[in-house]
Amino acid sequence: MNPSMTPVFAVAYDSVHTVLRSSSWSRDKLEDFQSRRLRALFRHALKNVPFYRDLYARHGLSADNVRGVEDLERIPLALRAEMQELPASGLVAQGVNPDSLVVHRTSGSTGYLFRTYRSRFEDRLLQGLRLKLEFELGLRLTDLRVAVTVHGHPSRGEKPDAHFYNRLGWLRRPTVDCLLPAKEILDHVAELRPDVLTGYPDALSWIGGEATEEHRRGIRPRLIFTGGETLTPDMRRQISDCFAAPVYDFYGMHEFNLLASQCPQTGLYHVAEDSAIVEVLKDGKPAACGETGEVVATALHSFAMPFIRYWTGDLATRGPRRCPCGAPCATLEGIRGRVIDRFTLPDGTKLHPYHLLDPLVKQAPWLRRYQIVQPSVDRVVVKIVPLPGRTPGHDDLQRLRAGLQRPLGSEVSLIFEMVSELPPAGNGKFRPYSSLVGGNSRT
């Protein structure tokens, strides 16, 4: 990299170079890039981002304390609960107008509501890194990718060039709403005849179990990509058997876009180390191979809103330092993220909890965290942790009740519980949705 470049242009050049060349990097080259980028991110955040400036000041850190990945453990964890309470001005780098950034608002499916801000360059870069992996798995530029996902995802400002690509017949990606009845989803997908089928594991395995022979003949993708929830072995088998195509799983989240992708040879997950540093911590220390711990990640291309040693709330099992397939990247043996329970209603309908997300997001701007539990078919309990100083009043709860009652139906009793915290389940993993109705809950 030319030392005469301005810092902003130097970072951009380094990032583009990563997209183009990282596939051929050695382990030493990869670690050199991570150290260089971590050092730049740490100094940038310390100087320009109020949240990190205050966090690092409390721990007595200065710009010279972090030289590379060997100093990673010196950096305190950034907790989402603390970041969530701050306005954009406390999280975005000074001098950057939040209104000019691409905003990805989480759907709330993890039990948290949170906004991530990225520059358009950063957003395109992360999309490019993900596409590069998909191309390596067999995606073609002219493939029709059909996504079975939630329609109208709450993001702002992304993909202004989608129409340009669509006119060329490139990177087409129509969506089918995963909250429709299974037959309608299958009919829509069969009509589109995708080359690549993508979506939530739960949704794809569900429609796979409902598919008729006519659907199976009409839906013959060459590849299937899953993500957004935990892909269990039975889900993988159901999806692969129904659609007769290999299934490749991706592990990501809005804050990072992509953290790991599944190796087609070994089944392990390749950590996207040209995009993020991923740590698995057990009792605060790096987990050994085969041990399960908490996922902490650092986004190597996010300067507008940095994520440095960010506690994700996910659990993962650490894999070998290098994948046996020969790739130089570290691996994860498995990700213990979200497994979604559907709620069984009194009439026998299986309701996906994402039906409840829209009213939660729209009717409860005061909401910090939530958990929805179904103890019986006619009773649903919503546990609520409000933002500090934003305790909802009677009218707030009535508006939320009206929004949630519609998808649940009048026969289901809806109960609100105001709590100060929501502990994880017995396995240490927080579950935002849980049905205790017999035969429904999965682990």
mmCIF file with all atom_site columns, C-alpha atoms in Angstrom, residues 22-196:
data_model
loop_
_atom_site.group_PDB
_atom_site.id
_atom_site.type_symbol
_atom_site.label_atom_id
_atom_site.label_alt_id
_atom_site.label_comp_id
_atom_site.label_asym_id
_atom_site.label_entity_id
_atom_site.label_seq_id
_atom_site.pdbx_PDB_ins_code
_atom_site.Cartn_x
_atom_site.Cartn_y
_atom_site.Cartn_z
_atom_site.occupancy
_atom_site.B_iso_or_equiv
_atom_site.pdbx_formal_charge
_atom_site.auth_seq_id
_atom_site.auth_comp_id
_atom_site.auth_asym_id
_atom_site.auth_atom_id
_atom_site.pdbx_PDB_model_num
ATOM 1   C CA . SER A 1 22  ? -7.645  -12.676 -0.043  1.00 0.00 ? 22  SER A CA 1
ATOM 2   C CA . SER A 1 23  ? -8.558  -16.093 -1.524  1.00 0.00 ? 23  SER A CA 1
ATOM 3   C CA . SER A 1 24  ? -4.886  -16.656 -2.376  1.00 0.00 ? 24  SER A CA 1
ATOM 4   C CA . TRP A 1 25  ? -3.430  -15.356 0.895   1.00 0.00 ? 25  TRP A CA 1
ATOM 5   C CA . SER A 1 26  ? -1.291  -17.506 3.168   1.00 0.00 ? 26  SER A CA 1
ATOM 6   C CA . ARG A 1 27  ? -1.984  -17.754 6.895   1.00 0.00 ? 27  ARG A CA 1
ATOM 7   C CA . ASP A 1 28  ? 0.796   -15.241 7.608   1.00 0.00 ? 28  ASP A CA 1
ATOM 8   C CA . LYS A 1 29  ? -0.609  -12.780 5.061   1.00 0.00 ? 29  LYS A CA 1
ATOM 9   C CA . LEU A 1 30  ? -4.087  -13.108 6.561   1.00 0.00 ? 30  LEU A CA 1
ATOM 10  C CA . GLU A 1 31  ? -2.867  -12.491 10.100  1.00 0.00 ? 31  GLU A CA 1
ATOM 11  C CA . ASP A 1 32  ? -0.763  -9.529  8.937   1.00 0.00 ? 32  ASP A CA 1
ATOM 12  C CA . PHE A 1 33  ? -3.877  -7.951  7.395   1.00 0.00 ? 33  PHE A CA 1
ATOM 13  C CA . GLN A 1 34  ? -5.912  -8.579  10.563  1.00 0.00 ? 34  GLN A CA 1
ATOM 14  C CA . SER A 1 35  ? -3.243  -7.003  12.771  1.00 0.00 ? 35  SER A CA 1
ATOM 15  C CA . ARG A 1 36  ? -2.886  -3.973  10.535  1.00 0.00 ? 36  ARG A CA 1
ATOM 16  C CA . ARG A 1 37  ? -6.627  -3.437  10.340  1.00 0.00 ? 37  ARG A CA 1
ATOM 17  C CA . LEU A 1 38  ? -7.226  -4.044  14.077  1.00 0.00 ? 38  LEU A CA 1
ATOM 18  C CA . ARG A 1 39  ? -4.576  -1.456  14.919  1.00 0.00 ? 39  ARG A CA 1
ATOM 19  C CA . ALA A 1 40  ? -6.185  1.109   12.597  1.00 0.00 ? 40  ALA A CA 1
ATOM 20  C CA . LEU A 1 41  ? -9.693  0.363   13.891  1.00 0.00 ? 41  LEU A CA 1
ATOM 21  C CA . PHE A 1 42  ? -8.676  0.631   17.531  1.00 0.00 ? 42  PHE A CA 1
ATOM 22  C CA . ARG A 1 43  ? -6.970  3.996   17.047  1.00 0.00 ? 43  ARG A CA 1
ATOM 23  C CA . HIS A 1 44  ? -9.830  5.299   14.924  1.00 0.00 ? 44  HIS A CA 1
ATOM 24  C CA . ALA A 1 45  ? -12.458 4.278   17.489  1.00 0.00 ? 45  ALA A CA 1
ATOM 25  C CA . LEU A 1 46  ? -10.427 5.649   20.397  1.00 0.00 ? 46  LEU A CA 1
ATOM 26  C CA . LYS A 1 47  ? -10.150 9.029   18.693  1.00 0.00 ? 47  LYS A CA 1
ATOM 27  C CA . ASN A 1 48  ? -13.463 9.401   16.859  1.00 0.00 ? 48  ASN A CA 1
ATOM 28  C CA . VAL A 1 49  ? -16.229 7.252   18.406  1.00 0.00 ? 49  VAL A CA 1
ATOM 29  C CA . PRO A 1 50  ? -17.646 8.444   21.770  1.00 0.00 ? 50  PRO A CA 1
ATOM 30  C CA . PHE A 1 51  ? -18.727 4.963   22.927  1.00 0.00 ? 51  PHE A CA 1
ATOM 31  C CA . TYR A 1 52  ? -15.271 3.456   22.442  1.00 0.00 ? 52  TYR A CA 1
ATOM 32  C CA . ARG A 1 53  ? -13.454 6.558   23.666  1.00 0.00 ? 53  ARG A CA 1
ATOM 33  C CA . ASP A 1 54  ? -15.313 6.307   26.984  1.00 0.00 ? 54  ASP A CA 1
ATOM 34  C CA . LEU A 1 55  ? -14.970 2.510   27.169  1.00 0.00 ? 55  LEU A CA 1
ATOM 35  C CA . TYR A 1 56  ? -11.211 2.542   26.579  1.00 0.00 ? 56  TYR A CA 1
ATOM 36  C CA . ALA A 1 57  ? -10.672 5.507   28.907  1.00 0.00 ? 57  ALA A CA 1
ATOM 37  C CA . ARG A 1 58  ? -12.319 3.511   31.722  1.00 0.00 ? 58  ARG A CA 1
ATOM 38  C CA . HIS A 1 59  ? -9.776  0.740   31.110  1.00 0.00 ? 59  HIS A CA 1
ATOM 39  C CA . GLY A 1 60  ? -6.809  3.110   30.842  1.00 0.00 ? 60  GLY A CA 1
ATOM 40  C CA . LEU A 1 61  ? -5.994  2.228   27.218  1.00 0.00 ? 61  LEU A CA 1
ATOM 41  C CA . SER A 1 62  ? -4.044  4.461   24.842  1.00 0.00 ? 62  SER A CA 1
ATOM 42  C CA . ALA A 1 63  ? -3.343  4.279   21.102  1.00 0.00 ? 63  ALA A CA 1
ATOM 43  C CA . ASP A 1 64  ? -0.055  2.432   21.675  1.00 0.00 ? 64  ASP A CA 1
ATOM 44  C CA . ASN A 1 65  ? -1.628  -0.435  23.649  1.00 0.00 ? 65  ASN A CA 1
ATOM 45  C CA . VAL A 1 66  ? -2.837  -2.356  20.587  1.00 0.00 ? 66  VAL A CA 1
ATOM 46  C CA . ARG A 1 67  ? -0.362  -3.258  17.846  1.00 0.00 ? 67  ARG A CA 1
ATOM 47  C CA . GLY A 1 68  ? -2.043  -6.319  16.403  1.00 0.00 ? 68  GLY A CA 1
ATOM 48  C CA . VAL A 1 69  ? -4.011  -9.498  17.068  1.00 0.00 ? 69  VAL A CA 1
ATOM 49  C CA . GLU A 1 70  ? -1.551  -10.514 19.767  1.00 0.00 ? 70  GLU A CA 1
ATOM 50  C CA . ASP A 1 71  ? -2.980  -7.631  21.876  1.00 0.00 ? 71  ASP A CA 1
ATOM 51  C CA . LEU A 1 72  ? -6.612  -8.550  21.263  1.00 0.00 ? 72  LEU A CA 1
ATOM 52  C CA . GLU A 1 73  ? -7.282  -9.683  24.842  1.00 0.00 ? 73  GLU A CA 1
ATOM 53  C CA . ARG A 1 74  ? -6.255  -6.269  26.155  1.00 0.00 ? 74  ARG A CA 1
ATOM 54  C CA . ILE A 1 75  ? -9.322  -4.735  24.526  1.00 0.00 ? 75  ILE A CA 1
ATOM 55  C CA . PRO A 1 76  ? -12.506 -4.819  26.670  1.00 0.00 ? 76  PRO A CA 1
ATOM 56  C CA . LEU A 1 77  ? -15.660 -6.328  25.205  1.00 0.00 ? 77  LEU A CA 1
ATOM 57  C CA . ALA A 1 78  ? -18.233 -4.052  23.578  1.00 0.00 ? 78  ALA A CA 1
ATOM 58  C CA . LEU A 1 79  ? -21.652 -5.079  24.914  1.00 0.00 ? 79  LEU A CA 1
ATOM 59  C CA . ARG A 1 80  ? -24.706 -4.677  22.719  1.00 0.00 ? 80  ARG A CA 1
ATOM 60  C CA . ALA A 1 81  ? -26.870 -3.802  25.744  1.00 0.00 ? 81  ALA A CA 1
ATOM 61  C CA . GLU A 1 82  ? -24.664 -0.753  26.393  1.00 0.00 ? 82  GLU A CA 1
ATOM 62  C CA . MET A 1 83  ? -24.476 0.289   22.736  1.00 0.00 ? 83  MET A CA 1
ATOM 63  C CA . GLN A 1 84  ? -28.229 -0.106  22.316  1.00 0.00 ? 84  GLN A CA 1
ATOM 64  C CA . GLU A 1 85  ? -28.924 2.610   24.876  1.00 0.00 ? 85  GLU A CA 1
ATOM 65  C CA . LEU A 1 86  ? -26.935 5.258   22.974  1.00 0.00 ? 86  LEU A CA 1
ATOM 66  C CA . PRO A 1 87  ? -28.104 7.502   20.124  1.00 0.00 ? 87  PRO A CA 1
ATOM 67  C CA . ALA A 1 88  ? -26.431 7.179   16.729  1.00 0.00 ? 88  ALA A CA 1
ATOM 68  C CA . SER A 1 89  ? -24.152 10.113  17.579  1.00 0.00 ? 89  SER A CA 1
ATOM 69  C CA . GLY A 1 90  ? -22.528 8.034   20.323  1.00 0.00 ? 90  GLY A CA 1
ATOM 70  C CA . LEU A 1 91  ? -21.813 5.058   18.044  1.00 0.00 ? 91  LEU A CA 1
ATOM 71  C CA . VAL A 1 92  ? -21.009 6.633   14.676  1.00 0.00 ? 92  VAL A CA 1
ATOM 72  C CA . ALA A 1 93  ? -17.605 8.215   14.023  1.00 0.00 ? 93  ALA A CA 1
ATOM 73  C CA . GLN A 1 94  ? -17.516 11.971  14.569  1.00 0.00 ? 94  GLN A CA 1
ATOM 74  C CA . GLY A 1 95  ? -17.717 13.928  11.338  1.00 0.00 ? 95  GLY A CA 1
ATOM 75  C CA . VAL A 1 96  ? -19.971 11.308  9.726   1.00 0.00 ? 96  VAL A CA 1
ATOM 76  C CA . ASN A 1 97  ? -23.634 12.210  9.250   1.00 0.00 ? 97  ASN A CA 1
ATOM 77  C CA . PRO A 1 98  ? -25.768 9.204   10.312  1.00 0.00 ? 98  PRO A CA 1
ATOM 78  C CA . ASP A 1 99  ? -28.451 10.295  7.808   1.00 0.00 ? 99  ASP A CA 1
ATOM 79  C CA . SER A 1 100 ? -26.002 9.655   4.961   1.00 0.00 ? 100 SER A CA 1
ATOM 80  C CA . LEU A 1 101 ? -25.367 6.048   6.007   1.00 0.00 ? 101 LEU A CA 1
ATOM 81  C CA . VAL A 1 102 ? -27.005 2.743   5.146   1.00 0.00 ? 102 VAL A CA 1
ATOM 82  C CA . VAL A 1 103 ? -29.048 1.615   8.140   1.00 0.00 ? 103 VAL A CA 1
ATOM 83  C CA . HIS A 1 104 ? -29.712 -2.045  8.895   1.00 0.00 ? 104 HIS A CA 1
ATOM 84  C CA . ARG A 1 105 ? -32.254 -2.414  11.653  1.00 0.00 ? 105 ARG A CA 1
ATOM 85  C CA . THR A 1 106 ? -32.383 -5.879  13.137  1.00 0.00 ? 106 THR A CA 1
ATOM 86  C CA . SER A 1 107 ? -35.690 -7.648  12.723  1.00 0.00 ? 107 SER A CA 1
ATOM 87  C CA . GLY A 1 108 ? -35.748 -8.298  16.469  1.00 0.00 ? 108 GLY A CA 1
ATOM 88  C CA . SER A 1 109 ? -35.579 -12.051 15.941  1.00 0.00 ? 109 SER A CA 1
ATOM 89  C CA . THR A 1 110 ? -32.788 -12.391 18.520  1.00 0.00 ? 110 THR A CA 1
ATOM 90  C CA . GLY A 1 111 ? -34.773 -10.664 21.248  1.00 0.00 ? 111 GLY A CA 1
ATOM 91  C CA . TYR A 1 112 ? -32.944 -7.343  20.760  1.00 0.00 ? 112 TYR A CA 1
ATOM 92  C CA . LEU A 1 113 ? -33.779 -4.296  18.642  1.00 0.00 ? 113 LEU A CA 1
ATOM 93  C CA . PHE A 1 114 ? -30.673 -2.584  17.273  1.00 0.00 ? 114 PHE A CA 1
ATOM 94  C CA . ARG A 1 115 ? -29.503 -0.407  14.376  1.00 0.00 ? 115 ARG A CA 1
ATOM 95  C CA . THR A 1 116 ? -26.266 -0.798  12.448  1.00 0.00 ? 116 THR A CA 1
ATOM 96  C CA . TYR A 1 117 ? -24.874 2.081   10.369  1.00 0.00 ? 117 TYR A CA 1
ATOM 97  C CA . ARG A 1 118 ? -22.487 1.618   7.424   1.00 0.00 ? 118 ARG A CA 1
ATOM 98  C CA . SER A 1 119 ? -21.204 3.809   4.630   1.00 0.00 ? 119 SER A CA 1
ATOM 99  C CA . ARG A 1 120 ? -22.346 2.796   1.151   1.00 0.00 ? 120 ARG A CA 1
ATOM 100 C CA . PHE A 1 121 ? -18.785 1.735   0.365   1.00 0.00 ? 121 PHE A CA 1
ATOM 101 C CA . GLU A 1 122 ? -18.633 -0.494  3.457   1.00 0.00 ? 122 GLU A CA 1
ATOM 102 C CA . ASP A 1 123 ? -22.032 -1.983  2.684   1.00 0.00 ? 123 ASP A CA 1
ATOM 103 C CA . ARG A 1 124 ? -21.052 -2.827  -0.924  1.00 0.00 ? 124 ARG A CA 1
ATOM 104 C CA . LEU A 1 125 ? -17.745 -4.227  0.243   1.00 0.00 ? 125 LEU A CA 1
ATOM 105 C CA . LEU A 1 126 ? -19.358 -6.652  2.702   1.00 0.00 ? 126 LEU A CA 1
ATOM 106 C CA . GLN A 1 127 ? -21.865 -7.702  0.056   1.00 0.00 ? 127 GLN A CA 1
ATOM 107 C CA . GLY A 1 128 ? -18.938 -8.295  -2.310  1.00 0.00 ? 128 GLY A CA 1
ATOM 108 C CA . LEU A 1 129 ? -17.108 -10.490 0.191   1.00 0.00 ? 129 LEU A CA 1
ATOM 109 C CA . ARG A 1 130 ? -20.228 -12.580 0.711   1.00 0.00 ? 130 ARG A CA 1
ATOM 110 C CA . LEU A 1 131 ? -20.871 -12.876 -3.033  1.00 0.00 ? 131 LEU A CA 1
ATOM 111 C CA . LYS A 1 132 ? -17.294 -13.995 -3.562  1.00 0.00 ? 132 LYS A CA 1
ATOM 112 C CA . LEU A 1 133 ? -17.883 -16.961 -1.247  1.00 0.00 ? 133 LEU A CA 1
ATOM 113 C CA . GLU A 1 134 ? -21.175 -17.777 -2.955  1.00 0.00 ? 134 GLU A CA 1
ATOM 114 C CA . PHE A 1 135 ? -19.437 -17.763 -6.349  1.00 0.00 ? 135 PHE A CA 1
ATOM 115 C CA . GLU A 1 136 ? -16.792 -20.122 -4.969  1.00 0.00 ? 136 GLU A CA 1
ATOM 116 C CA . LEU A 1 137 ? -19.619 -22.481 -3.942  1.00 0.00 ? 137 LEU A CA 1
ATOM 117 C CA . GLY A 1 138 ? -21.065 -22.465 -7.453  1.00 0.00 ? 138 GLY A CA 1
ATOM 118 C CA . LEU A 1 139 ? -23.236 -19.348 -7.811  1.00 0.00 ? 139 LEU A CA 1
ATOM 119 C CA . ARG A 1 140 ? -23.316 -17.897 -11.339 1.00 0.00 ? 140 ARG A CA 1
ATOM 120 C CA . LEU A 1 141 ? -23.799 -14.242 -12.228 1.00 0.00 ? 141 LEU A CA 1
ATOM 121 C CA . THR A 1 142 ? -26.973 -14.971 -14.194 1.00 0.00 ? 142 THR A CA 1
ATOM 122 C CA . ASP A 1 143 ? -28.527 -17.352 -11.656 1.00 0.00 ? 143 ASP A CA 1
ATOM 123 C CA . LEU A 1 144 ? -31.998 -16.572 -10.366 1.00 0.00 ? 144 LEU A CA 1
ATOM 124 C CA . ARG A 1 145 ? -31.799 -16.680 -6.575  1.00 0.00 ? 145 ARG A CA 1
ATOM 125 C CA . VAL A 1 146 ? -35.149 -16.967 -4.798  1.00 0.00 ? 146 VAL A CA 1
ATOM 126 C CA . ALA A 1 147 ? -35.124 -16.061 -1.106  1.00 0.00 ? 147 ALA A CA 1
ATOM 127 C CA . VAL A 1 148 ? -37.747 -17.447 1.272   1.00 0.00 ? 148 VAL A CA 1
ATOM 128 C CA . THR A 1 149 ? -37.553 -14.791 3.937   1.00 0.00 ? 149 THR A CA 1
ATOM 129 C CA . VAL A 1 150 ? -39.473 -11.998 5.645   1.00 0.00 ? 150 VAL A CA 1
ATOM 130 C CA . HIS A 1 151 ? -40.803 -9.422  3.176   1.00 0.00 ? 151 HIS A CA 1
ATOM 131 C CA . GLY A 1 152 ? -40.127 -5.750  3.747   1.00 0.00 ? 152 GLY A CA 1
ATOM 132 C CA . HIS A 1 153 ? -36.998 -6.120  5.854   1.00 0.00 ? 153 HIS A CA 1
ATOM 133 C CA . PRO A 1 154 ? -36.472 -2.901  7.865   1.00 0.00 ? 154 PRO A CA 1
ATOM 134 C CA . SER A 1 155 ? -33.308 -1.439  6.319   1.00 0.00 ? 155 SER A CA 1
ATOM 135 C CA . ARG A 1 156 ? -32.677 1.947   4.762   1.00 0.00 ? 156 ARG A CA 1
ATOM 136 C CA . GLY A 1 157 ? -30.560 3.023   1.833   1.00 0.00 ? 157 GLY A CA 1
ATOM 137 C CA . GLU A 1 158 ? -29.107 -0.290  0.640   1.00 0.00 ? 158 GLU A CA 1
ATOM 138 C CA . LYS A 1 159 ? -28.842 -1.706  -2.896  1.00 0.00 ? 159 LYS A CA 1
ATOM 139 C CA . PRO A 1 160 ? -29.646 1.354   -5.063  1.00 0.00 ? 160 PRO A CA 1
ATOM 140 C CA . ASP A 1 161 ? -27.976 -0.471  -7.961  1.00 0.00 ? 161 ASP A CA 1
ATOM 141 C CA . ALA A 1 162 ? -30.278 -3.525  -7.794  1.00 0.00 ? 162 ALA A CA 1
ATOM 142 C CA . HIS A 1 163 ? -32.398 -2.291  -10.719 1.00 0.00 ? 163 HIS A CA 1
ATOM 143 C CA . PHE A 1 164 ? -29.285 -1.855  -12.856 1.00 0.00 ? 164 PHE A CA 1
ATOM 144 C CA . TYR A 1 165 ? -28.184 -5.453  -12.204 1.00 0.00 ? 165 TYR A CA 1
ATOM 145 C CA . ASN A 1 166 ? -31.708 -6.757  -12.787 1.00 0.00 ? 166 ASN A CA 1
ATOM 146 C CA . ARG A 1 167 ? -31.854 -5.094  -16.203 1.00 0.00 ? 167 ARG A CA 1
ATOM 147 C CA . LEU A 1 168 ? -28.678 -6.952  -17.113 1.00 0.00 ? 168 LEU A CA 1
ATOM 148 C CA . GLY A 1 169 ? -30.081 -10.210 -15.741 1.00 0.00 ? 169 GLY A CA 1
ATOM 149 C CA . TRP A 1 170 ? -27.400 -10.303 -13.030 1.00 0.00 ? 170 TRP A CA 1
ATOM 150 C CA . LEU A 1 171 ? -27.749 -11.185 -9.343  1.00 0.00 ? 171 LEU A CA 1
ATOM 151 C CA . ARG A 1 172 ? -31.538 -11.368 -9.482  1.00 0.00 ? 172 ARG A CA 1
ATOM 152 C CA . ARG A 1 173 ? -33.038 -12.124 -6.089  1.00 0.00 ? 173 ARG A CA 1
ATOM 153 C CA . PRO A 1 174 ? -36.846 -12.032 -5.783  1.00 0.00 ? 174 PRO A CA 1
ATOM 154 C CA . THR A 1 175 ? -38.242 -12.887 -2.362  1.00 0.00 ? 175 THR A CA 1
ATOM 155 C CA . VAL A 1 176 ? -41.144 -15.036 -1.233  1.00 0.00 ? 176 VAL A CA 1
ATOM 156 C CA . ASP A 1 177 ? -42.632 -14.216 2.168   1.00 0.00 ? 177 ASP A CA 1
ATOM 157 C CA . CYS A 1 178 ? -41.838 -17.034 4.607   1.00 0.00 ? 178 CYS A CA 1
ATOM 158 C CA . LEU A 1 179 ? -44.936 -16.154 6.647   1.00 0.00 ? 179 LEU A CA 1
ATOM 159 C CA . LEU A 1 180 ? -47.334 -17.255 3.914   1.00 0.00 ? 180 LEU A CA 1
ATOM 160 C CA . PRO A 1 181 ? -49.009 -20.695 4.111   1.00 0.00 ? 181 PRO A CA 1
ATOM 161 C CA . ALA A 1 182 ? -46.666 -23.470 2.957   1.00 0.00 ? 182 ALA A CA 1
ATOM 162 C CA . LYS A 1 183 ? -48.617 -24.213 -0.227  1.00 0.00 ? 183 LYS A CA 1
ATOM 163 C CA . GLU A 1 184 ? -48.536 -20.555 -1.311  1.00 0.00 ? 184 GLU A CA 1
ATOM 164 C CA . ILE A 1 185 ? -44.776 -20.388 -0.721  1.00 0.00 ? 185 ILE A CA 1
ATOM 165 C CA . LEU A 1 186 ? -44.235 -23.560 -2.722  1.00 0.00 ? 186 LEU A CA 1
ATOM 166 C CA . ASP A 1 187 ? -46.483 -22.361 -5.556  1.00 0.00 ? 187 ASP A CA 1
ATOM 167 C CA . HIS A 1 188 ? -44.617 -19.045 -5.790  1.00 0.00 ? 188 HIS A CA 1
ATOM 168 C CA . VAL A 1 189 ? -41.190 -20.716 -5.725  1.00 0.00 ? 189 VAL A CA 1
ATOM 169 C CA . ALA A 1 190 ? -42.246 -23.297 -8.325  1.00 0.00 ? 190 ALA A CA 1
ATOM 170 C CA . GLU A 1 191 ? -43.479 -20.510 -10.600 1.00 0.00 ? 191 GLU A CA 1
ATOM 171 C CA . LEU A 1 192 ? -40.136 -18.676 -10.318 1.00 0.00 ? 192 LEU A CA 1
ATOM 172 C CA . ARG A 1 193 ? -38.086 -21.883 -10.909 1.00 0.00 ? 193 ARG A CA 1
ATOM 173 C CA . PRO A 1 194 ? -34.931 -20.767 -9.050  1.00 0.00 ? 194 PRO A CA 1
ATOM 174 C CA . ASP A 1 195 ? -31.393 -21.794 -9.911  1.00 0.00 ? 195 ASP A CA 1
ATOM 175 C CA . VAL A 1 196 ? -30.451 -21.104 -6.284  1.00 0.00 ? 196 VAL A CA 1
#
